Amino acid sequence: MLRLLLTRLSSTVIVIFGVISLVFLLIHLVPGDPVDVMLGENAQMADREALREALGLNRPIGQQLITYIGNLLQGDLGQSLHSRTSVSSMILERFPATLQLALVSLLVSCLIAFPLGIVAALNRGKAWDKVAMGVSLLGVSIPNFLLGPMLILLFSLSLGWLPVSGKSGFASMVLPAITLGTALAAVLSRMIRSTLLEVLNEDYIRTARAKGLSYIRVVIFHALPNAMLPIITLLGLQLGVLLGGAVITETVFSWPGIGKLTIDAITKRDYPVVQGCVLLISISYVIVNAFTDIIYGWIDPRIRQGDRS
Amino acid sequence: MRHFGWAGWILFVWIFVSIAGQLLPVDINQIHLPSILNAPDWQNWLGYDDLGRPVLGRLLAGSLTSLIVSFTVVTVSVVLGTILGTLSAYQGGMTDLIVVRVIDIFLAFPGILLAIALAGILGPGIDNVVIALSVVGWVGFARLARAQTLSLKHREHVLAAQALGTKKRKIILRHLIPLISAPLLIEATFGIAAVIIAEAGLSFLGLGVQAPDASWGSMIRDGARYMLVAPHLVIVPGLALMVVVLSVNLLGDRLRDVMDVKTNVQKGSH
Amino acid sequence: MLLRPGYILSVFVFLSLTACSDPSSTSIRFALASSPISLDPRYATDAVSSRINRLLYQRLVDFDQKFQVKPALAGWNQLSPKHYRFKLKPVRGYFKNGERLTAYDVKATYDFILENENASPHRSSLLIIDKIIVVDDQIIDFYLKRIDPLFPGYLVIGIVPKNMAADRTTLNRIPAGSGSFSFLEWPDTSRLVLQRKSDKQLVEFIYVHDATVRALKLIRGEVDLLQNDLPRELVQYLGKENNILLKNLPGNNFTYLGFNMEDRLTSQLAIRKAIAHAIDRQSLIRYLMGGKTRLANALLTPEHWAGLKNAKAYSYNPDLSRSMLESLGYTRDKPLLLEYKTSSDPFRVRIATIIQQQLNEVGIKVSLKSFDWGTFYGDIKSGRFQMYSLSWVGIKTPDIFRYVFHSESVPPQGANRGRYINKKADELIEAAETSPDMSARGQYYQDLQEQLLFDLPYIPLWYEEHFVAYRNNISGYSLASDGNYDGLKSVEKLPSP
């Protein structure tokens, strides 16, 4: 167990270091001189030098990276070029909104995916399976920047039930959560189906069936609890769909989270903020994944024994 | 082709229309002020947009954008990913370790976040979209090619070829890649769908094609502003995008089913 | 087992929810297309901030319908050509700390702006002030460096309390004026809450970026009023809603196409003339702008006392334009290539795209570059453009001509961003400034505007209309021709049914 924990932790640390380096390098991809792009070509010489100094762009690249990581360790993500406030405080201000939306979307996707996946698994190869998997495929095929406006048209405009956008209480969270949750539900329902089918092939399920228990009972009380573990792990891995999708969904619904902050910063060419947002989103994704992995390994003895490659 | 049903037909229509559509004598940038936001009618099938430009023409132009971007990005990604993946698995050792780490790092960016950041930093434009999506796209193929190669590299025919002193390049090209091409093809099919959505997404965010060029994503973004008065501006490109992506995904599913039959047979045989 | 994760999640979500918005709110909610940037009147330059500052602060003078300056907080006497005495009116507002506005506050406000190191953007327009001397609580003297008959018209800055005048950081976020409204809260850029002093009525400014969403929020009653910044189609759509009322009014905000007069191409008068004849302004107005938008031929509207009355407008004549370009050697095969910059605001991009197409028809290939507002404005201010479009908002006094067209006003001294250098224009500006007689001065400015129309450093486009759309339980809001929000001083809201 300790060995697993240590290898997992060390590889996580390496990945995080790689992510930081990659995000750090982003600013060097700006075509031309980043200072020119940010300030405009005719900016005062003094301003340009001040910014170059503040961003540390006048030092060797290795040294810049070390400073960058050093600052990160102190929670310093730099300063916004636009509002002149610290990037970390801007991100902290927006983080709760994204977290709320992600959690509600997760709930929504579970509410859609579990029934779909179970129905499909129960009726493997039959019409219901095809319908459920068709719905799931449709879900994967509708991008959230299309689903969002469509939902607004239907629920805010035609039916007038829900607010259009912005963040004002629970009602305003419904549409973005559905938009974001659907994409996840589509992937999740397929995983639930295949995991269930795998479990249903196990011996103890056959035994239970042989004892004369009804199929539905067997699935819900025997197969599903045993399938929960892999499903929860998959859920952790799919958090990426949620976090990545949040960028576009938040833009569609003017949801004041990190995703919208990222896009706003890109349009304002506020690169330190872009870097900070991308870094935060990716690192939280990496950490959540590492945790699910470790917990999974801890619970599941099969993994505890052997090392996975 | 019979296996692929209507999804195959839709894709055929998509590719045909994208290319043939460019031969039509329609200027997709022709502005006609009196037609602004006109709804579809019998003469003008899909109506007009916010500048009085024909939506049909722009839809076809957007279709070509999707086609070109998705095939370019997937081709680049498959080639790069396969080379890196097979080489690293075959070589093993330090090379493999480094490639695996790099793959892990790229996979740490959820969804199209890295592509958004890259496209945002490189600046808007369809060429930068292709670059950004390729930078993100190769990873999946590399991972797949590596895993497949690992499972194949101790097969008898590979070992035999090694024993005979066949060159590494030849072994990879002749003995490994043909065997892993099936799963790569399936992955590439889903890759096409993903890139179509990603390109549209970047264009929706304003990071993709620049006006007056057309993309389904930018059409949806512009159309959403007139959602109240001219819903066809969102619905038309939206439906097109959805149907094409759905068909590509269906095709991928079918392909997987067909290939899965094979692997099942193999499983049963040993 | 199945339900547990969902159950835990829903409890968590329930706990994490913050206050919900009140659907039957009694506060009057006003939708904004952009959020105010600074509520310190000494720094505010954007239109939204200035309009909100009019509600929060009082100012010495204001303008009437013909843009003649009139007393607001104070009346004045000209004791000598360079000496003005202002007497504050007995009815004056109170600051938050309970103190009444006095002449000392006026002095503190203007002294602060004149201090170089405070870097107020309004300093340059007030440099004419030599010194300010308080006579008593209600009387204050302004001494000028030179004679300027337009002078009292410059004193439009909101007065801040003297004890806070030095505290820039506080005033920027927590305004403290003596106007009809007091400041309540400004938690983030999306929401600003003011309270009307007379009846404690709350007014909320809600920033909603997207035009469609603003319109939808109005229809759904999430906001009560919105003013301007909506495409014509959406305005027409709102007009069909039963519970929405519309009002519109001709405006005087001037939209134009500006040129770089130092550029190899756009410095050529013939090219600018060809462009002027190639743009179909009438159609643009008819198909894109609100019904009361007027064609413009000069920066000031004709009803302004210094406005150009009978202008010889450039007609839409693509054939003429084409032949002018041909005589310069530009044809369809060898087109003139120009770069046109605009902000990334969708409506501005839409207009620019149409202009691009109209120019294309006479053989000018225009590459359109749209940038976020900050980048765009930065480029324009520093002269990095061939051609761009922009508006002058809230122009009241003809000193704008020195600021925009005098050869001494090239940035950073002024806003002659296209580097228009013309001796005759300079002379007319100077003659108008020194002329003691009002009607002669008006004539000089008219001559100047005729000269500008001939030289075309700007191609005048139009004066956009102002409109307000409001729910039918709102009454008493009147529009102003400069688009200010003063109507909020009298607006009423009936409880919603």
PDB file of N, CA and C in Angstrom, chain B residues 27 29-37 49-53 124 210-212 221-229, chain C residues 210-212 215-216 219 231 233-234 237 280 283-284 287-288 346-347 349-351 353-354 356-358 361 368 370:
ATOM      1  N   ASP B  27     -21.695  33.937 -53.608  1.00  0.00           N
ATOM      2  CA  ASP B  27     -20.689  34.660 -52.836  1.00  0.00           C
ATOM      3  C   ASP B  27     -21.150  34.681 -51.392  1.00  0.00           C
ATOM      4  N   ASN B  29     -19.996  36.056 -48.921  1.00  0.00           N
ATOM      5  CA  ASN B  29     -19.807  37.311 -48.212  1.00  0.00           C
ATOM      6  C   ASN B  29     -20.633  38.445 -48.810  1.00  0.00           C
ATOM      7  N   GLN B  30     -21.509  38.107 -49.753  1.00  0.00           N
ATOM      8  CA  GLN B  30     -22.315  39.153 -50.383  1.00  0.00           C
ATOM      9  C   GLN B  30     -23.362  39.659 -49.387  1.00  0.00           C
ATOM     10  N   ILE B  31     -23.232  40.931 -49.038  1.00  0.00           N
ATOM     11  CA  ILE B  31     -24.155  41.515 -48.081  1.00  0.00           C
ATOM     12  C   ILE B  31     -25.332  42.127 -48.826  1.00  0.00           C
ATOM     13  N   HIS B  32     -26.516  41.826 -48.362  1.00  0.00           N
ATOM     14  CA  HIS B  32     -27.706  42.404 -48.971  1.00  0.00           C
ATOM     15  C   HIS B  32     -28.587  42.930 -47.847  1.00  0.00           C
ATOM     16  N   LEU B  33     -28.462  44.236 -47.585  1.00  0.00           N
ATOM     17  CA  LEU B  33     -29.094  44.806 -46.395  1.00  0.00           C
ATOM     18  C   LEU B  33     -30.599  44.542 -46.282  1.00  0.00           C
ATOM     19  N   PRO B  34     -31.376  44.664 -47.384  1.00  0.00           N
ATOM     20  CA  PRO B  34     -32.819  44.444 -47.209  1.00  0.00           C
ATOM     21  C   PRO B  34     -33.172  43.027 -46.751  1.00  0.00           C
ATOM     22  N   SER B  35     -32.255  42.065 -46.900  1.00  0.00           N
ATOM     23  CA  SER B  35     -32.581  40.675 -46.514  1.00  0.00           C
ATOM     24  C   SER B  35     -32.197  40.354 -45.082  1.00  0.00           C
ATOM     25  N   ILE B  36     -31.727  41.342 -44.338  1.00  0.00           N
ATOM     26  CA  ILE B  36     -31.194  41.046 -43.006  1.00  0.00           C
ATOM     27  C   ILE B  36     -32.161  40.215 -42.167  1.00  0.00           C
ATOM     28  N   LEU B  37     -31.674  39.106 -41.654  1.00  0.00           N
ATOM     29  CA  LEU B  37     -32.398  38.209 -40.756  1.00  0.00           C
ATOM     30  C   LEU B  37     -33.668  37.620 -41.359  1.00  0.00           C
ATOM     31  N   ASP B  49     -28.547  35.890 -42.796  1.00  0.00           N
ATOM     32  CA  ASP B  49     -28.009  36.177 -41.466  1.00  0.00           C
ATOM     33  C   ASP B  49     -28.093  37.663 -41.120  1.00  0.00           C
ATOM     34  N   ASP B  50     -27.382  38.064 -40.089  1.00  0.00           N
ATOM     35  CA  ASP B  50     -27.506  39.429 -39.574  1.00  0.00           C
ATOM     36  C   ASP B  50     -26.934  40.483 -40.510  1.00  0.00           C
ATOM     37  N   LEU B  51     -26.296  40.050 -41.580  1.00  0.00           N
ATOM     38  CA  LEU B  51     -25.793  41.022 -42.555  1.00  0.00           C
ATOM     39  C   LEU B  51     -26.476  40.814 -43.901  1.00  0.00           C
ATOM     40  N   GLY B  52     -27.523  39.988 -43.911  1.00  0.00           N
ATOM     41  CA  GLY B  52     -28.209  39.722 -45.170  1.00  0.00           C
ATOM     42  C   GLY B  52     -27.408  38.812 -46.084  1.00  0.00           C
ATOM     43  N   ARG B  53     -26.553  37.965 -45.516  1.00  0.00           N
ATOM     44  CA  ARG B  53     -25.802  37.005 -46.323  1.00  0.00           C
ATOM     45  C   ARG B  53     -26.556  35.676 -46.310  1.00  0.00           C
ATOM     46  N   PRO B 124      -6.015  34.631 -32.673  1.00  0.00           N
ATOM     47  CA  PRO B 124      -7.074  34.008 -33.452  1.00  0.00           C
ATOM     48  C   PRO B 124      -6.627  33.707 -34.883  1.00  0.00           C
ATOM     49  N   GLN B 210     -11.706  33.857 -38.567  1.00  0.00           N
ATOM     50  CA  GLN B 210     -11.940  35.291 -38.433  1.00  0.00           C
ATOM     51  C   GLN B 210     -12.892  35.758 -39.517  1.00  0.00           C
ATOM     52  N   ALA B 211     -13.730  36.734 -39.166  1.00  0.00           N
ATOM     53  CA  ALA B 211     -14.674  37.291 -40.123  1.00  0.00           C
ATOM     54  C   ALA B 211     -13.902  37.787 -41.346  1.00  0.00           C
ATOM     55  N   PRO B 212     -14.440  37.664 -42.540  1.00  0.00           N
ATOM     56  CA  PRO B 212     -15.787  37.161 -42.837  1.00  0.00           C
ATOM     57  C   PRO B 212     -15.832  35.658 -43.115  1.00  0.00           C
ATOM     58  N   ARG B 221     -22.326  31.293 -32.670  1.00  0.00           N
ATOM     59  CA  ARG B 221     -22.094  32.434 -31.784  1.00  0.00           C
ATOM     60  C   ARG B 221     -22.829  33.676 -32.288  1.00  0.00           C
ATOM     61  N   ASP B 222     -22.646  33.985 -33.584  1.00  0.00           N
ATOM     62  CA  ASP B 222     -23.311  35.170 -34.126  1.00  0.00           C
ATOM     63  C   ASP B 222     -24.818  35.007 -34.074  1.00  0.00           C
ATOM     64  N   GLY B 223     -25.280  33.792 -34.386  1.00  0.00           N
ATOM     65  CA  GLY B 223     -26.719  33.550 -34.415  1.00  0.00           C
ATOM     66  C   GLY B 223     -27.345  33.690 -33.039  1.00  0.00           C
ATOM     67  N   ALA B 224     -26.590  33.303 -32.002  1.00  0.00           N
ATOM     68  CA  ALA B 224     -27.156  33.351 -30.647  1.00  0.00           C
ATOM     69  C   ALA B 224     -27.546  34.778 -30.270  1.00  0.00           C
ATOM     70  N   ARG B 225     -26.920  35.754 -30.900  1.00  0.00           N
ATOM     71  CA  ARG B 225     -27.263  37.150 -30.596  1.00  0.00           C
ATOM     72  C   ARG B 225     -28.635  37.526 -31.135  1.00  0.00           C
ATOM     73  N   TYR B 226     -29.102  36.768 -32.125  1.00  0.00           N
ATOM     74  CA  TYR B 226     -30.404  37.094 -32.719  1.00  0.00           C
ATOM     75  C   TYR B 226     -31.382  35.965 -32.472  1.00  0.00           C
ATOM     76  N   MET B 227     -31.080  35.170 -31.441  1.00  0.00           N
ATOM     77  CA  MET B 227     -31.893  34.026 -31.086  1.00  0.00           C
ATOM     78  C   MET B 227     -33.374  34.376 -30.959  1.00  0.00           C
ATOM     79  N   LEU B 228     -33.647  35.557 -30.432  1.00  0.00           N
ATOM     80  CA  LEU B 228     -35.029  35.946 -30.191  1.00  0.00           C
ATOM     81  C   LEU B 228     -35.766  36.231 -31.479  1.00  0.00           C
ATOM     82  N   VAL B 229     -35.083  36.814 -32.454  1.00  0.00           N
ATOM     83  CA  VAL B 229     -35.778  37.253 -33.655  1.00  0.00           C
ATOM     84  C   VAL B 229     -35.545  36.326 -34.830  1.00  0.00           C
TER      85      VAL B 229
ATOM     86  N   ASP C 210     -24.362  40.659 -22.648  1.00  0.00           N
ATOM     87  CA  ASP C 210     -24.941  40.237 -23.920  1.00  0.00           C
ATOM     88  C   ASP C 210     -26.271  40.929 -24.205  1.00  0.00           C
ATOM     89  N   ALA C 211     -26.425  41.466 -25.432  1.00  0.00           N
ATOM     90  CA  ALA C 211     -27.607  42.250 -25.774  1.00  0.00           C
ATOM     91  C   ALA C 211     -28.878  41.406 -25.705  1.00  0.00           C
ATOM     92  N   THR C 212     -28.823  40.188 -26.256  1.00  0.00           N
ATOM     93  CA  THR C 212     -30.007  39.328 -26.225  1.00  0.00           C
ATOM     94  C   THR C 212     -30.427  39.040 -24.792  1.00  0.00           C
ATOM     95  N   ALA C 215     -32.192  41.979 -23.272  1.00  0.00           N
ATOM     96  CA  ALA C 215     -33.573  42.068 -23.732  1.00  0.00           C
ATOM     97  C   ALA C 215     -34.426  41.011 -23.038  1.00  0.00           C
ATOM     98  N   LEU C 216     -33.913  39.789 -22.941  1.00  0.00           N
ATOM     99  CA  LEU C 216     -34.672  38.712 -22.300  1.00  0.00           C
ATOM    100  C   LEU C 216     -34.936  39.013 -20.831  1.00  0.00           C
ATOM    101  N   ILE C 219     -37.770  41.340 -20.629  1.00  0.00           N
ATOM    102  CA  ILE C 219     -39.045  40.676 -20.895  1.00  0.00           C
ATOM    103  C   ILE C 219     -39.474  39.847 -19.688  1.00  0.00           C
ATOM    104  N   PRO C 231     -29.332  45.878 -30.724  1.00  0.00           N
ATOM    105  CA  PRO C 231     -29.533  45.954 -32.171  1.00  0.00           C
ATOM    106  C   PRO C 231     -31.000  46.241 -32.504  1.00  0.00           C
ATOM    107  N   GLU C 233     -33.104  45.007 -34.456  1.00  0.00           N
ATOM    108  CA  GLU C 233     -34.052  43.892 -34.509  1.00  0.00           C
ATOM    109  C   GLU C 233     -34.597  43.574 -33.123  1.00  0.00           C
ATOM    110  N   LEU C 234     -33.724  43.673 -32.121  1.00  0.00           N
ATOM    111  CA  LEU C 234     -34.165  43.372 -30.759  1.00  0.00           C
ATOM    112  C   LEU C 234     -35.092  44.464 -30.243  1.00  0.00           C
ATOM    113  N   TYR C 237     -38.340  43.787 -31.634  1.00  0.00           N
ATOM    114  CA  TYR C 237     -38.918  42.632 -30.947  1.00  0.00           C
ATOM    115  C   TYR C 237     -39.522  43.054 -29.611  1.00  0.00           C
ATOM    116  N   ASP C 280     -22.659  53.952 -48.223  1.00  0.00           N
ATOM    117  CA  ASP C 280     -24.091  54.248 -48.305  1.00  0.00           C
ATOM    118  C   ASP C 280     -24.628  54.431 -46.884  1.00  0.00           C
ATOM    119  N   SER C 283     -28.529  53.787 -46.261  1.00  0.00           N
ATOM    120  CA  SER C 283     -28.957  52.395 -46.110  1.00  0.00           C
ATOM    121  C   SER C 283     -28.532  51.831 -44.771  1.00  0.00           C
ATOM    122  N   LEU C 284     -27.315  52.178 -44.365  1.00  0.00           N
ATOM    123  CA  LEU C 284     -26.838  51.696 -43.070  1.00  0.00           C
ATOM    124  C   LEU C 284     -27.792  52.138 -41.963  1.00  0.00           C
ATOM    125  N   TYR C 287     -31.307  50.277 -42.370  1.00  0.00           N
ATOM    126  CA  TYR C 287     -31.403  48.842 -42.082  1.00  0.00           C
ATOM    127  C   TYR C 287     -30.773  48.432 -40.762  1.00  0.00           C
ATOM    128  N   LEU C 288     -29.967  49.295 -40.182  1.00  0.00           N
ATOM    129  CA  LEU C 288     -29.293  48.862 -38.960  1.00  0.00           C
ATOM    130  C   LEU C 288     -29.543  49.719 -37.726  1.00  0.00           C
ATOM    131  N   PRO C 346     -19.974  43.345 -31.044  1.00  0.00           N
ATOM    132  CA  PRO C 346     -20.576  42.712 -32.225  1.00  0.00           C
ATOM    133  C   PRO C 346     -21.284  43.708 -33.152  1.00  0.00           C
ATOM    134  N   PHE C 347     -21.943  44.706 -32.561  1.00  0.00           N
ATOM    135  CA  PHE C 347     -22.666  45.658 -33.401  1.00  0.00           C
ATOM    136  C   PHE C 347     -21.698  46.509 -34.227  1.00  0.00           C
ATOM    137  N   VAL C 349     -18.716  45.602 -35.143  1.00  0.00           N
ATOM    138  CA  VAL C 349     -18.131  44.715 -36.145  1.00  0.00           C
ATOM    139  C   VAL C 349     -19.108  44.549 -37.314  1.00  0.00           C
ATOM    140  N   ARG C 350     -20.387  44.485 -36.975  1.00  0.00           N
ATOM    141  CA  ARG C 350     -21.406  44.313 -38.006  1.00  0.00           C
ATOM    142  C   ARG C 350     -21.394  45.502 -38.963  1.00  0.00           C
ATOM    143  N   ILE C 351     -21.377  46.704 -38.387  1.00  0.00           N
ATOM    144  CA  ILE C 351     -21.350  47.901 -39.223  1.00  0.00           C
ATOM    145  C   ILE C 351     -20.068  47.936 -40.052  1.00  0.00           C
ATOM    146  N   THR C 353     -18.272  45.494 -41.049  1.00  0.00           N
ATOM    147  CA  THR C 353     -18.296  44.493 -42.113  1.00  0.00           C
ATOM    148  C   THR C 353     -19.069  45.006 -43.318  1.00  0.00           C
ATOM    149  N   ILE C 354     -20.150  45.731 -43.062  1.00  0.00           N
ATOM    150  CA  ILE C 354     -20.928  46.271 -44.179  1.00  0.00           C
ATOM    151  C   ILE C 354     -20.128  47.355 -44.903  1.00  0.00           C
ATOM    152  N   GLN C 356     -16.967  47.513 -45.051  1.00  0.00           N
ATOM    153  CA  GLN C 356     -15.944  46.763 -45.772  1.00  0.00           C
ATOM    154  C   GLN C 356     -16.478  46.295 -47.125  1.00  0.00           C
ATOM    155  N   GLN C 357     -17.707  45.777 -47.103  1.00  0.00           N
ATOM    156  CA  GLN C 357     -18.327  45.279 -48.339  1.00  0.00           C
ATOM    157  C   GLN C 357     -18.598  46.425 -49.320  1.00  0.00           C
ATOM    158  N   GLN C 358     -19.094  47.565 -48.792  1.00  0.00           N
ATOM    159  CA  GLN C 358     -19.387  48.697 -49.677  1.00  0.00           C
ATOM    160  C   GLN C 358     -18.103  49.219 -50.315  1.00  0.00           C
ATOM    161  N   GLU C 361     -16.925  47.089 -53.128  1.00  0.00           N
ATOM    162  CA  GLU C 361     -17.628  47.242 -54.385  1.00  0.00           C
ATOM    163  C   GLU C 361     -17.030  48.317 -55.289  1.00  0.00           C
ATOM    164  N   LEU C 368     -10.335  43.869 -42.109  1.00  0.00           N
ATOM    165  CA  LEU C 368     -11.004  44.327 -40.904  1.00  0.00           C
ATOM    166  C   LEU C 368     -10.318  43.713 -39.695  1.00  0.00           C
ATOM    167  N   SER C 370     -10.646  43.509 -35.609  1.00  0.00           N
ATOM    168  CA  SER C 370     -11.400  43.904 -34.419  1.00  0.00           C
ATOM    169  C   SER C 370     -10.644  43.461 -33.172  1.00  0.00           C
TER     170      SER C 370
END
